[in-house]
DNA sequence: GTCCTTGCAAATTTTTTGCATTTGA
DNA sequence: TCAAATGCAAAAAATTTGCAAGGAC
């Protein structure tokens, strides 16, 4: 019925190996960014043979094609991957308790067009994270302060 | 003339150790994000005794106080630190050749206010990175494509 | 004096690489 | 066929942690 069922990575100039197909499929299913290790475990659970280094290498290939994007969360040095979608989240992160709040309304789409015109880049996606102190931590700070006084 | 010359980390509730003072001073001088290792080397060159693990611990303390912010560049898993300033750069990164172009005009300041009102976070700073293909890589891709045809 | 901070070394975590083998086009 | 992709094991890179000693307040 639908030829897309047999998914073709060759469109991107990538060989259609079992490992790549499995990884591509798995990435499509995620509804949040995942790390290489997560993908490895999930594929192991499904008894799909793949090594972790292959996952890293495939992810690099996908990144170069824009099939996936990479992100960090709270900049902790761990890299997360996801399929870029028009509907996406950004993070608001507390500097004190490291709570992460997602927000969806993204203010920079128009800006991207402007940037594309200015730089002649073909823009694929972006990452935006905002840092600050959450209401709870702010309250704690105030409390502490007034006790000292 | 200026009391600020003797800088006081105690304002932030941090003990005023030599290592902290030296690191704080050094961070102030940077005009771009630096990694822990960079800071370590620079302090060694100045014959200031400090260990790398102490640098990481101090940076963590500074992060929690909002004295520094952390960033990744092209999400390569290395963490960079800088003193947040109102004038700051964001990155436009090529997915193919990993060229990094800075841009200064930041479109989200108004948005931050809105976000603060909505979430009651006290917002300190943000990170924005845009990914795409640079004009040169785009040209190469086109060339390749037409050769195949 | 007490609690916080530091140094050192070892451990952990994440990612990359070399090389022999396998596989898709 | 043959360049490209994979697996394995080892290495590299970045960051964290335990613990004993030192230092600020």
XYZ file of C-alpha atoms (C1' of nucleotides) in Angstrom:
348
model
C 0.000 0.000 0.000
C 2.683 2.375 0.994
C 6.149 2.124 -0.397
C 7.412 4.198 2.526
C 7.095 1.155 4.708
C 10.387 0.024 3.237
C 12.296 2.986 4.353
C 15.118 4.177 2.257
C 18.204 5.705 3.739
C 19.698 5.683 0.275
C 17.757 8.885 -0.294
C 20.319 10.464 1.976
C 23.224 8.734 0.276
C 23.588 6.223 3.085
C 23.849 2.477 2.681
C 20.842 0.617 3.894
C 22.289 -1.626 6.566
C 20.224 -3.455 9.140
C 21.800 -1.472 11.939
C 20.979 1.835 10.325
C 17.436 0.863 9.551
C 16.864 -0.329 13.099
C 18.378 2.794 14.595
C 16.470 5.103 12.289
C 13.217 3.407 13.134
C 13.935 3.561 16.844
C 14.813 7.233 16.692
C 11.550 8.015 14.926
C 9.629 6.474 17.802
C 11.205 8.556 20.554
C 9.262 11.456 21.913
C 12.206 12.942 23.724
C 15.948 13.203 23.245
C 17.868 9.998 24.014
C 21.493 9.161 24.532
C 23.545 6.615 22.610
C 23.470 4.269 25.565
C 19.653 4.354 25.701
C 19.471 3.419 22.046
C 21.953 0.614 22.609
C 19.924 -0.855 25.459
C 16.675 -0.643 23.573
C 18.124 -2.419 20.585
C 19.588 -5.106 22.807
C 16.181 -5.665 24.339
C 14.842 -6.206 20.870
C 17.676 -8.659 20.145
C 18.999 -6.505 17.366
C 22.734 -6.988 17.017
C 24.609 -3.713 17.067
C 27.586 -2.386 18.947
C 27.761 0.834 20.816
C 30.546 2.195 18.651
C 28.463 1.537 15.581
C 25.667 3.514 17.161
C 27.986 6.451 17.620
C 29.180 6.148 14.049
C 25.687 5.913 12.657
C 24.569 8.867 14.720
C 27.437 10.896 13.292
C 26.354 9.997 9.796
C 22.748 10.910 10.605
C 23.857 14.201 12.112
C 25.701 15.153 8.983
C 22.604 14.488 6.931
C 20.403 16.394 9.317
C 18.398 13.244 10.067
C 18.994 13.752 13.762
C 19.994 16.685 15.917
C 22.081 16.623 19.051
C 21.402 18.406 22.271
C 22.680 18.588 25.774
C 20.349 18.934 28.703
C 21.585 21.232 31.439
C 24.936 21.127 29.632
C 26.187 18.187 31.605
C 28.385 16.905 28.814
C 26.125 14.031 27.822
C 24.878 14.200 24.261
C 21.251 13.506 23.451
C 19.876 12.800 20.008
C 16.485 13.294 18.465
C 14.709 13.615 15.155
C 14.096 17.325 14.562
C 10.403 18.134 14.385
C 8.554 21.335 13.828
C 6.860 20.836 17.173
C 9.675 20.777 19.680
C 10.506 21.706 23.238
C 13.045 23.920 24.857
C 14.282 23.826 28.413
C 14.093 26.145 31.345
C 16.584 24.920 33.917
C 16.987 25.814 37.577
C 20.550 26.722 38.520
C 19.999 25.580 42.064
C 17.963 22.354 42.013
C 18.468 21.516 38.331
C 14.790 21.045 37.762
C 13.953 21.094 34.071
C 10.770 22.661 32.744
C 9.901 22.260 29.086
C 8.345 25.028 27.065
C 6.962 24.707 23.622
C 6.412 28.156 22.233
C 9.558 28.940 20.406
C 10.273 32.565 19.615
C 12.918 32.227 16.990
C 11.375 30.875 13.820
C 11.116 34.244 12.123
C 14.583 35.007 13.297
C 15.860 31.892 11.576
C 14.629 33.158 8.215
C 16.357 36.451 8.781
C 19.554 34.681 9.775
C 19.380 32.450 6.703
C 19.125 35.481 4.450
C 21.975 37.207 6.143
C 24.366 34.265 6.202
C 23.259 32.079 3.271
C 23.187 29.086 5.558
C 20.426 26.539 5.004
C 19.117 26.307 8.522
C 18.004 22.939 9.807
C 17.172 23.359 13.482
C 18.244 25.070 16.651
C 18.753 24.596 20.342
C 17.552 27.033 22.968
C 17.911 26.658 26.723
C 17.129 29.184 29.408
C 18.699 29.168 32.865
C 17.496 30.741 36.072
C 16.124 30.019 39.536
C 12.799 28.284 40.024
C 10.154 29.766 42.362
C 10.870 27.147 45.046
C 14.577 27.817 45.156
C 13.962 31.547 45.126
C 11.734 31.153 48.166
C 14.400 29.127 49.974
C 17.007 31.767 49.245
C 14.829 34.523 50.626
C 14.055 32.520 53.743
C 17.713 31.915 54.433
C 18.480 35.550 53.943
C 15.835 36.828 56.334
C 16.911 34.337 59.028
C 20.430 35.726 58.962
C 19.093 39.211 59.447
C 39.822 54.619 45.045
C 37.632 51.721 44.266
C 36.732 49.180 46.920
C 35.773 46.742 44.176
C 39.396 46.103 43.568
C 39.352 43.807 46.555
C 36.728 41.542 45.232
C 34.437 39.819 47.612
C 33.019 36.418 46.872
C 31.484 36.471 50.308
C 28.719 38.539 48.760
C 27.666 35.301 47.145
C 28.040 33.303 50.321
C 31.323 31.800 49.188
C 34.511 31.658 51.193
C 37.224 33.871 49.837
C 39.999 31.399 49.073
C 42.998 32.185 46.900
C 41.926 29.621 44.328
C 38.485 31.108 44.001
C 39.740 34.632 43.749
C 42.260 33.685 41.075
C 39.691 31.751 39.068
C 37.100 34.485 39.331
C 39.563 37.071 38.139
C 40.667 34.904 35.259
C 37.106 34.241 34.160
C 36.357 37.951 34.135
C 39.176 38.511 31.690
C 38.039 35.990 29.097
C 36.262 37.265 26.043
C 35.037 33.861 24.993
C 33.905 30.652 26.659
C 36.733 28.517 28.058
C 37.006 24.964 29.295
C 38.207 23.823 32.691
C 41.460 22.620 31.196
C 42.141 26.048 29.653
C 41.681 27.693 32.992
C 43.955 25.136 34.615
C 46.740 25.798 32.123
C 46.464 29.548 32.386
C 46.695 29.404 36.148
C 49.682 27.098 35.957
C 51.403 29.567 33.661
C 50.865 32.207 36.292
C 52.292 29.881 38.942
C 49.063 29.858 40.844
C 48.662 26.575 42.697
C 45.345 24.913 41.992
C 44.285 21.440 40.962
C 41.984 20.579 38.112
C 39.421 18.974 40.386
C 39.302 22.125 42.451
C 38.603 24.076 39.303
C 35.659 21.837 38.549
C 34.404 22.211 42.090
C 34.743 25.967 42.070
C 33.039 26.207 38.710
C 30.139 24.210 40.108
C 29.873 26.608 42.995
C 30.002 29.590 40.634
C 27.354 28.036 38.407
C 24.982 27.640 41.282
C 25.410 31.291 42.163
C 24.983 32.363 38.563
C 28.498 33.838 38.528
C 29.306 31.793 35.426
C 27.245 30.054 32.797
C 28.073 26.859 30.986
C 27.766 26.189 27.306
C 28.635 23.560 24.816
C 29.842 24.456 21.356
C 28.565 22.213 18.585
C 27.433 19.891 21.374
C 30.643 17.938 21.383
C 30.406 17.032 25.022
C 32.972 19.513 26.257
C 31.711 22.100 28.681
C 32.708 25.736 28.310
C 32.331 28.394 30.958
C 31.947 32.142 30.791
C 30.765 35.110 32.764
C 27.287 36.000 31.491
C 27.203 39.425 29.900
C 24.443 41.400 28.312
C 26.474 41.516 25.127
C 26.942 37.934 24.087
C 27.260 35.700 21.059
C 25.349 32.777 19.725
C 26.510 30.152 17.281
C 25.520 29.155 13.801
C 27.120 25.786 13.108
C 27.573 23.913 9.838
C 26.411 20.307 10.005
C 28.866 19.302 7.352
C 32.179 21.084 7.975
C 31.463 22.155 11.586
C 32.415 25.717 10.862
C 31.159 28.019 13.615
C 29.853 31.504 12.882
C 29.042 33.814 15.758
C 26.096 36.128 15.694
C 25.356 38.816 18.170
C 21.834 40.011 17.652
C 19.826 37.922 20.030
C 16.099 37.680 19.432
C 14.915 36.349 22.734
C 15.263 39.052 25.346
C 11.628 40.063 25.253
C 10.706 36.446 25.238
C 12.640 35.931 28.457
C 10.475 38.454 30.247
C 7.374 36.725 29.034
C 8.747 33.366 30.144
C 9.658 34.772 33.554
C 6.112 36.009 34.064
C 4.624 32.732 32.999
C 6.858 30.477 35.085
C 7.963 32.678 37.998
C 11.542 31.711 37.323
C 14.162 34.395 37.839
C 15.939 34.136 34.541
C 19.697 34.529 34.477
C 20.848 33.750 30.949
C 20.278 31.499 27.982
C 21.980 29.479 25.295
C 20.952 29.532 21.654
C 22.615 27.631 18.844
C 21.464 27.278 15.272
C 22.461 24.406 12.993
C 22.443 24.174 9.221
C 24.642 23.980 6.133
C 27.045 26.741 5.216
C 27.071 28.184 1.685
C 30.299 26.358 0.806
C 29.021 22.951 1.825
C 25.743 23.599 0.059
C 27.663 24.318 -3.126
C 29.639 21.098 -2.772
C 26.480 19.103 -2.279
C 24.887 20.532 -5.406
C 27.995 19.875 -7.434
C 28.121 16.260 -6.353
C 24.500 15.802 -7.161
C 24.724 17.170 -10.671
C 27.810 15.063 -11.411
C 25.905 11.892 -10.587
C 23.134 12.889 -12.937
C 37.690 25.133 66.847
C 34.781 24.001 63.339
C 33.209 23.470 58.943
C 34.298 24.238 54.361
C 37.740 23.788 50.808
C 41.559 21.750 48.566
C 44.940 18.266 46.522
C 45.934 13.960 44.969
C 44.988 9.781 42.987
C 41.806 6.688 41.516
C 37.398 5.805 39.472
C 33.649 6.765 36.377
C 31.431 8.096 32.339
C 31.147 9.106 27.637
C 33.003 8.969 23.228
C 36.567 7.767 19.731
C 39.775 4.925 17.227
C 42.502 0.899 14.969
C 42.141 -3.013 12.745
C 40.366 -7.317 11.099
C 36.037 -8.978 9.203
C 31.664 -8.607 6.970
C 28.283 -6.725 3.891
C 25.445 -3.893 0.624
C 25.259 -1.990 -4.086
C 34.083 -6.834 -6.609
C 35.211 -3.472 -3.427
C 34.526 0.551 -0.992
C 31.978 1.306 2.977
C 30.149 -0.367 7.409
C 30.594 -3.110 11.523
C 32.373 -5.375 15.945
C 35.553 -5.759 19.351
C 38.733 -4.218 22.422
C 41.549 -0.751 23.781
C 42.414 4.197 24.255
C 41.246 8.824 24.958
C 38.969 12.668 26.955
C 36.334 14.886 30.380
C 34.522 14.931 34.757
C 33.611 13.163 39.519
C 34.639 11.218 43.965
C 36.934 9.614 48.557
C 39.713 10.846 51.881
C 43.264 13.083 54.444
C 45.225 17.592 55.186
C 44.882 22.613 55.162
C 42.643 27.156 55.622
C 38.938 30.798 56.381
C 36.080 32.862 59.554
